[in-house]
PDB file of C-alpha atoms in Angstrom:
ATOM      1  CA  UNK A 670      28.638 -21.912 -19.214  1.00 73.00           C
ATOM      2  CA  UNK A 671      29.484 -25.031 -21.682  1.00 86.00           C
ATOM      3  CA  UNK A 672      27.696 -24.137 -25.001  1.00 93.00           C
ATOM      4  CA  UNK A 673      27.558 -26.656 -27.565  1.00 97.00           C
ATOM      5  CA  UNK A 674      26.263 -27.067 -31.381  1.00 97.00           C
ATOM      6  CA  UNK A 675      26.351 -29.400 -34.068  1.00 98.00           C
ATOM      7  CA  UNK A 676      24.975 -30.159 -37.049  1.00 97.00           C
ATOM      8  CA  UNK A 677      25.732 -32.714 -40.163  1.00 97.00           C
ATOM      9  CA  UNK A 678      26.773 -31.029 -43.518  1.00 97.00           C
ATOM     10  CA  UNK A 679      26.912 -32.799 -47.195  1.00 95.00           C
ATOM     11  CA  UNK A 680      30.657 -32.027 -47.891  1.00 96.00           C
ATOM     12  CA  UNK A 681      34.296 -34.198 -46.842  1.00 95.00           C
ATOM     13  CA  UNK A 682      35.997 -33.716 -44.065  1.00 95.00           C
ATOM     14  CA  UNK A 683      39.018 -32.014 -46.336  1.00 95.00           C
ATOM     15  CA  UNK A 684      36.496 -29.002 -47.073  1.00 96.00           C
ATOM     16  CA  UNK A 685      35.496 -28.142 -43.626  1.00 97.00           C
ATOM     17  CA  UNK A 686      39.348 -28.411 -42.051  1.00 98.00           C
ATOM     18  CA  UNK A 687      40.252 -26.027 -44.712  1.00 97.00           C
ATOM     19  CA  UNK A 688      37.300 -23.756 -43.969  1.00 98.00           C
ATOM     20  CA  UNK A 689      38.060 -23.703 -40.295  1.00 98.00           C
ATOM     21  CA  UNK A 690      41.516 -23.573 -40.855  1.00 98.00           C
ATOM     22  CA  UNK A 691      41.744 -20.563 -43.058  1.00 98.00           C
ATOM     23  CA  UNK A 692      42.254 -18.281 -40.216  1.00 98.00           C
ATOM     24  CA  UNK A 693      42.914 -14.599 -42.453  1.00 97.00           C
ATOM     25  CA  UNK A 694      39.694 -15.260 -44.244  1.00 98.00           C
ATOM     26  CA  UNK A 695      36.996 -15.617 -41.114  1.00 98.00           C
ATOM     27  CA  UNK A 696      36.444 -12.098 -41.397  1.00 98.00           C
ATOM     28  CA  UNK A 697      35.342 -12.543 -44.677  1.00 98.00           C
ATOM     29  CA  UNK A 698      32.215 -14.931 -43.753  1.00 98.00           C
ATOM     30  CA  UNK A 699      31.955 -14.760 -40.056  1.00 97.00           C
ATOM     31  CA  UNK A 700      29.595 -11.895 -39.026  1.00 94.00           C
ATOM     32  CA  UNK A 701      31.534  -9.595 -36.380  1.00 93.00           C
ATOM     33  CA  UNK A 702      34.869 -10.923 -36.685  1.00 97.00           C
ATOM     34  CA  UNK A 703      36.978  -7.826 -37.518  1.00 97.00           C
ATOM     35  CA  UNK A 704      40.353  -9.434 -37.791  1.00 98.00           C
ATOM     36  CA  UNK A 705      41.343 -12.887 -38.181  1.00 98.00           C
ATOM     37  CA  UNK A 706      45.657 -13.292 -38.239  1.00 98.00           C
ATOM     38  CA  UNK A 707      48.359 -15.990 -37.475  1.00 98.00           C
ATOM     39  CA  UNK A 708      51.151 -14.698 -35.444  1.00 98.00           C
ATOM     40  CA  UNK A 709      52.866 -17.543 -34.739  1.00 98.00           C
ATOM     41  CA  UNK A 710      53.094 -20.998 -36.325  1.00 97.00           C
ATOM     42  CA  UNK A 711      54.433 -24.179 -35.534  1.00 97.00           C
ATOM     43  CA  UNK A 712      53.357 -26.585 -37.640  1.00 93.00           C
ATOM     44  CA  UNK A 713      50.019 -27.722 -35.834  1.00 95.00           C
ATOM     45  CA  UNK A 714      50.177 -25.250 -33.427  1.00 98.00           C
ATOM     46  CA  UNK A 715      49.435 -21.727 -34.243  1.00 98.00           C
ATOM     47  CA  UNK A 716      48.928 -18.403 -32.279  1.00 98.00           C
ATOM     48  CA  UNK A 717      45.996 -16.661 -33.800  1.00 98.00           C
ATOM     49  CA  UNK A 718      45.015 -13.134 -32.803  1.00 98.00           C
ATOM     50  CA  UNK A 719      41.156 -12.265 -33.547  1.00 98.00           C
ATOM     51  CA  UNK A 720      38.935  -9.285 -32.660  1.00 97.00           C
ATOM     52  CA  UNK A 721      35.415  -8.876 -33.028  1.00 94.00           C
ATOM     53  CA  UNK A 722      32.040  -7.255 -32.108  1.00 91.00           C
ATOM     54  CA  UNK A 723      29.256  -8.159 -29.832  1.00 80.00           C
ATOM     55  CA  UNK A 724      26.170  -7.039 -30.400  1.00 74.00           C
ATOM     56  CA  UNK A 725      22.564  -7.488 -28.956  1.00 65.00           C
ATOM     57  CA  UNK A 726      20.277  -4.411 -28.928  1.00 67.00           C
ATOM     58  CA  UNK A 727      21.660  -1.632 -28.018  1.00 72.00           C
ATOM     59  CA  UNK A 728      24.425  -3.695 -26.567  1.00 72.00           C
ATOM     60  CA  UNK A 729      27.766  -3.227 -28.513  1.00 81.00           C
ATOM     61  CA  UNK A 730      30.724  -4.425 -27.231  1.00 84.00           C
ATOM     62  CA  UNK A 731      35.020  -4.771 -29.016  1.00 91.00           C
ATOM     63  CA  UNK A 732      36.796  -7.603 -27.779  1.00 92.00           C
ATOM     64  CA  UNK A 733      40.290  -8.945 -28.938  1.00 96.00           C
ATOM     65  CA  UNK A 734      41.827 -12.403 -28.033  1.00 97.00           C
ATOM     66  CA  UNK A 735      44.556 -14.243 -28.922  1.00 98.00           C
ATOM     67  CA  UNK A 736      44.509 -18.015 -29.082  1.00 98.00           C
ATOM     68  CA  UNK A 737      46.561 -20.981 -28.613  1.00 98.00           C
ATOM     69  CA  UNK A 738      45.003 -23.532 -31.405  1.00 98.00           C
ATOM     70  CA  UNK A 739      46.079 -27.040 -31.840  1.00 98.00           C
ATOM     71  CA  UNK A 740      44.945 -29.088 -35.051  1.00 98.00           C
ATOM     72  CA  UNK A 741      44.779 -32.340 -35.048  1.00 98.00           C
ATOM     73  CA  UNK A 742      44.632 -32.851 -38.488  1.00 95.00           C
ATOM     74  CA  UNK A 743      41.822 -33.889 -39.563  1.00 93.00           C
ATOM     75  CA  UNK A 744      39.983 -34.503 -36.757  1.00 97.00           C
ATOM     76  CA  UNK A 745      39.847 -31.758 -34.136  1.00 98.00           C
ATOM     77  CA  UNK A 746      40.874 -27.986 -33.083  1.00 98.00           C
ATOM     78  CA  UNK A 747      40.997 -26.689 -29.737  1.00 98.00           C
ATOM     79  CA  UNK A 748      41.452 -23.146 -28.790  1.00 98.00           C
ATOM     80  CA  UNK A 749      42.393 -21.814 -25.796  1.00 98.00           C
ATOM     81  CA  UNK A 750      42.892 -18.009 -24.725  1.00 98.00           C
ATOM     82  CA  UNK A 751      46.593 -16.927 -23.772  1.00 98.00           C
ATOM     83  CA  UNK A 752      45.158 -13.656 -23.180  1.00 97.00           C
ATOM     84  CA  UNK A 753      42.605 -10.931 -24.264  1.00 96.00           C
ATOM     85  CA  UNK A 754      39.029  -9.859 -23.299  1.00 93.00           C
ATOM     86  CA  UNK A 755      38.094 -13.089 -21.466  1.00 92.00           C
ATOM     87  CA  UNK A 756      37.938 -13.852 -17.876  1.00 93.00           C
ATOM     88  CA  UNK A 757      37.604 -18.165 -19.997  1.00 94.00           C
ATOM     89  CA  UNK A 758      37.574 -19.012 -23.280  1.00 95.00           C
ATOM     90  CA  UNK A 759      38.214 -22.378 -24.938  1.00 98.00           C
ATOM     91  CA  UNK A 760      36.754 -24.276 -27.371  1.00 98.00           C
ATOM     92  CA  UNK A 761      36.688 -27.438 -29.826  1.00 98.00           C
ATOM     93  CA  UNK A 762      35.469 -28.072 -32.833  1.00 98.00           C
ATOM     94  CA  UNK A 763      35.113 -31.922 -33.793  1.00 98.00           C
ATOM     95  CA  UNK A 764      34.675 -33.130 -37.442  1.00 98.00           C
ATOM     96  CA  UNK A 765      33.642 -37.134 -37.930  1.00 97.00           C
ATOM     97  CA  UNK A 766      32.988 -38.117 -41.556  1.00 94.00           C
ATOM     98  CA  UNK A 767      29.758 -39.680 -41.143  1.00 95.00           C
ATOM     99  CA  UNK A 768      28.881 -41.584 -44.253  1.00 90.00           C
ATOM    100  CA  UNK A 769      29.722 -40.766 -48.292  1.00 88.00           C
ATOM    101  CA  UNK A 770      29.891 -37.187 -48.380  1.00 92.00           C
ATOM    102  CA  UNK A 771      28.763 -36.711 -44.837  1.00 96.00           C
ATOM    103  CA  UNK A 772      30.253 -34.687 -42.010  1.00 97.00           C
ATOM    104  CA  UNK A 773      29.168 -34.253 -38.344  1.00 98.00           C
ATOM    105  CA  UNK A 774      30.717 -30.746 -37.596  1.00 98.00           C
ATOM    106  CA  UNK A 775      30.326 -30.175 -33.652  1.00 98.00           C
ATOM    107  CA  UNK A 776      31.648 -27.156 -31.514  1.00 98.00           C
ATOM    108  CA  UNK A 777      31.705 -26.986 -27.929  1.00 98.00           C
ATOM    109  CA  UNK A 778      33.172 -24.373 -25.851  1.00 97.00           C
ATOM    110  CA  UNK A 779      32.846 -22.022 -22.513  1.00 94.00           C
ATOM    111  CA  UNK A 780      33.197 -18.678 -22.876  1.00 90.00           C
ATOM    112  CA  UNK A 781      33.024 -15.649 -19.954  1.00 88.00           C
ATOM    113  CA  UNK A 782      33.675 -12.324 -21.034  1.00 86.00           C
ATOM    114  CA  UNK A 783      35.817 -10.219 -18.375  1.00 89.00           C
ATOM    115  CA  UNK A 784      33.676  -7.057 -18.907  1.00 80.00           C
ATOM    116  CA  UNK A 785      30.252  -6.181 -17.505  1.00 79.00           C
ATOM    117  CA  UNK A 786      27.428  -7.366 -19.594  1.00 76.00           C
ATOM    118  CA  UNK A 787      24.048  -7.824 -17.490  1.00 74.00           C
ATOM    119  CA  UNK A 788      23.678 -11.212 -16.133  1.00 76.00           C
ATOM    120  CA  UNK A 789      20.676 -12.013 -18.225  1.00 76.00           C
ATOM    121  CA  UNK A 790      21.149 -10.451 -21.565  1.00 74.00           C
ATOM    122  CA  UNK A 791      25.091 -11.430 -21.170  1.00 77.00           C
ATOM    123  CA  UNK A 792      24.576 -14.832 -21.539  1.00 81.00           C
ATOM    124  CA  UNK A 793      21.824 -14.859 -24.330  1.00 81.00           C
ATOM    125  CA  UNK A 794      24.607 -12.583 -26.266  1.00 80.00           C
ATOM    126  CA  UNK A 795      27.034 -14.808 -25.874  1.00 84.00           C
ATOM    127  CA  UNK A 796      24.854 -17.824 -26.838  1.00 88.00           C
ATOM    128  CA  UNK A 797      23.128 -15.945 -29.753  1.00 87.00           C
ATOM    129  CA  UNK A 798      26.758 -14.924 -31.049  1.00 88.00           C
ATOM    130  CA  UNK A 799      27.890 -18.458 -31.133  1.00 92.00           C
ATOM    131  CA  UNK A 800      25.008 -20.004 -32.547  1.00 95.00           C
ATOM    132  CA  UNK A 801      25.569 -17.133 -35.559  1.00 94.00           C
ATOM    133  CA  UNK A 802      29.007 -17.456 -36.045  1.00 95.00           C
ATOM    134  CA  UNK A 803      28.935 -21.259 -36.216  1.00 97.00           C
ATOM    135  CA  UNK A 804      25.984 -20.990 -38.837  1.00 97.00           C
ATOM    136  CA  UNK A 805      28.013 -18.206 -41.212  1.00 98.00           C
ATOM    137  CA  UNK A 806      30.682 -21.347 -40.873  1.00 98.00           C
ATOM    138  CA  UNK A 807      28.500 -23.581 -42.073  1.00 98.00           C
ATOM    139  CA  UNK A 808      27.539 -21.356 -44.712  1.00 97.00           C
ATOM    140  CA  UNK A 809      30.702 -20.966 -45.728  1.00 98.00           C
ATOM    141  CA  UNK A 810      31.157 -25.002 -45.721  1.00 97.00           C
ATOM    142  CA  UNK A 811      28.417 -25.217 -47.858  1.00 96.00           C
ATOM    143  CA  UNK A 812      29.513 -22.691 -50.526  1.00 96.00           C
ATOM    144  CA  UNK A 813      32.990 -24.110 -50.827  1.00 96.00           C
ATOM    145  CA  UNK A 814      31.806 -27.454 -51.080  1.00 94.00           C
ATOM    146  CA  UNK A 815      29.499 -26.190 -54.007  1.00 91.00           C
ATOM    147  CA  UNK A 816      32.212 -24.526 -55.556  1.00 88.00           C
ATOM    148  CA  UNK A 817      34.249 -27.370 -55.060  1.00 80.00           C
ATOM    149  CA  UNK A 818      31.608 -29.594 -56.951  1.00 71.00           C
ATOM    150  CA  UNK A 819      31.181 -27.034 -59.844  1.00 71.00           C
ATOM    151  CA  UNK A 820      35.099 -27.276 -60.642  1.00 67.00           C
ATOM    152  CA  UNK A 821      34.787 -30.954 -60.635  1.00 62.00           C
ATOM    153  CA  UNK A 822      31.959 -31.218 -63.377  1.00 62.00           C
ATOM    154  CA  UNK A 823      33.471 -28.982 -66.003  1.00 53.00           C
TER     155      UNK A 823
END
C-alpha cells in the first residue's frame, strides 16, 4: 500500500538534503531507528544498512534492511531494499524550494513487511510509523534550520 506525506517547512533546500542525508545520525532524532550506517558509497549512490523497532500496543516487532539509495542532489532520494525484513520496500523523498525560505518536503513509499502482523493493526502500524518518523524529520529540519539561523546573527 502507497503511503504518502508532505508538508512545507521554513528552511532551504541545503538544510533538509543534509538532514536526510546524514545517514549515522537518524538514530539520533528518528524514534525507533536503532542503527543508521553507510556500507558502501559511490558517490551518489550509497548502501545504507538500518534497523529499527515497530511498535503499536503490545505489538513489538526488530526489523533490519539494507538499502540501495540514490541522491539526486538536491532534488530527490529513492530507496530501495536489496534485502532485509521486507517482502517491498521503496521509497522517495522529493524536496522543491517553494518560495524564499520555503521547502515542500514530500515522501512517498510502499512498504510490506515479510513477517506476520494482523491484517488490520499491520497496516495502521506501518502507517502510524511513517507518519512519526517523517514528523521527528521534520523536527529535526526545523531545529537545524534554527540553529543554522542563530549562527548567522551573531
Amino acid at each position: 500500500e502507497l503511503n504518502k506525506l508532505s508538508t512545507e517547512i521554513e528552511t532551504d533546500a541545503s538544510t533538509v538534503w543534509k538532514t536526510l542525508t546524514d545517514y549515522s545520525k537518524l538514530p539520533t532524532f528518528v524514534k525507533g531507528m536503532t542503527l543508521s550506517s553507510v556500507v558502501k558509497e559511490d558517490g551518489y549512490k550509497k548502501l545504507v544498512q538500518q534497523t529499527g523497532i515497530l511498535r503499536i500496543l503490545f505489538f513489538k516487532k526488530e526489523f533490519t534492511v539494507l538499502l540501495r539509495v540514490h541522491e539526486k542532489f538536491p532534488k530527490s532520494i529513492t530507496m530501495t531494499q536489496v534485502e532485509g525484513d521486507f517482502d517491498h520496500f521503496s521509497a522517495k523523498y522529493d524536496i522543491n524550494h517553494t518560495g524564499k525560505n520555503q521547502v515542500r518536503l514530500t515522501w512517498e513509499g510502499t512498504l510490506k513487511p515479510s513477517f506476520y502482523m494482523p491484517p488490520i493493526i499491520g497496516k495502521r502500524l506501518i502507517s502510524k510509523s511513517i507518519k512519526k518518523q517523517f514528523c521527528d524529520v521534520i523536527s529535526e529540519i526545523i531545529i537545524r534550520n534554527n540553529n543554522k539561523q542563530k549562527i548567522s546573527e551573531k
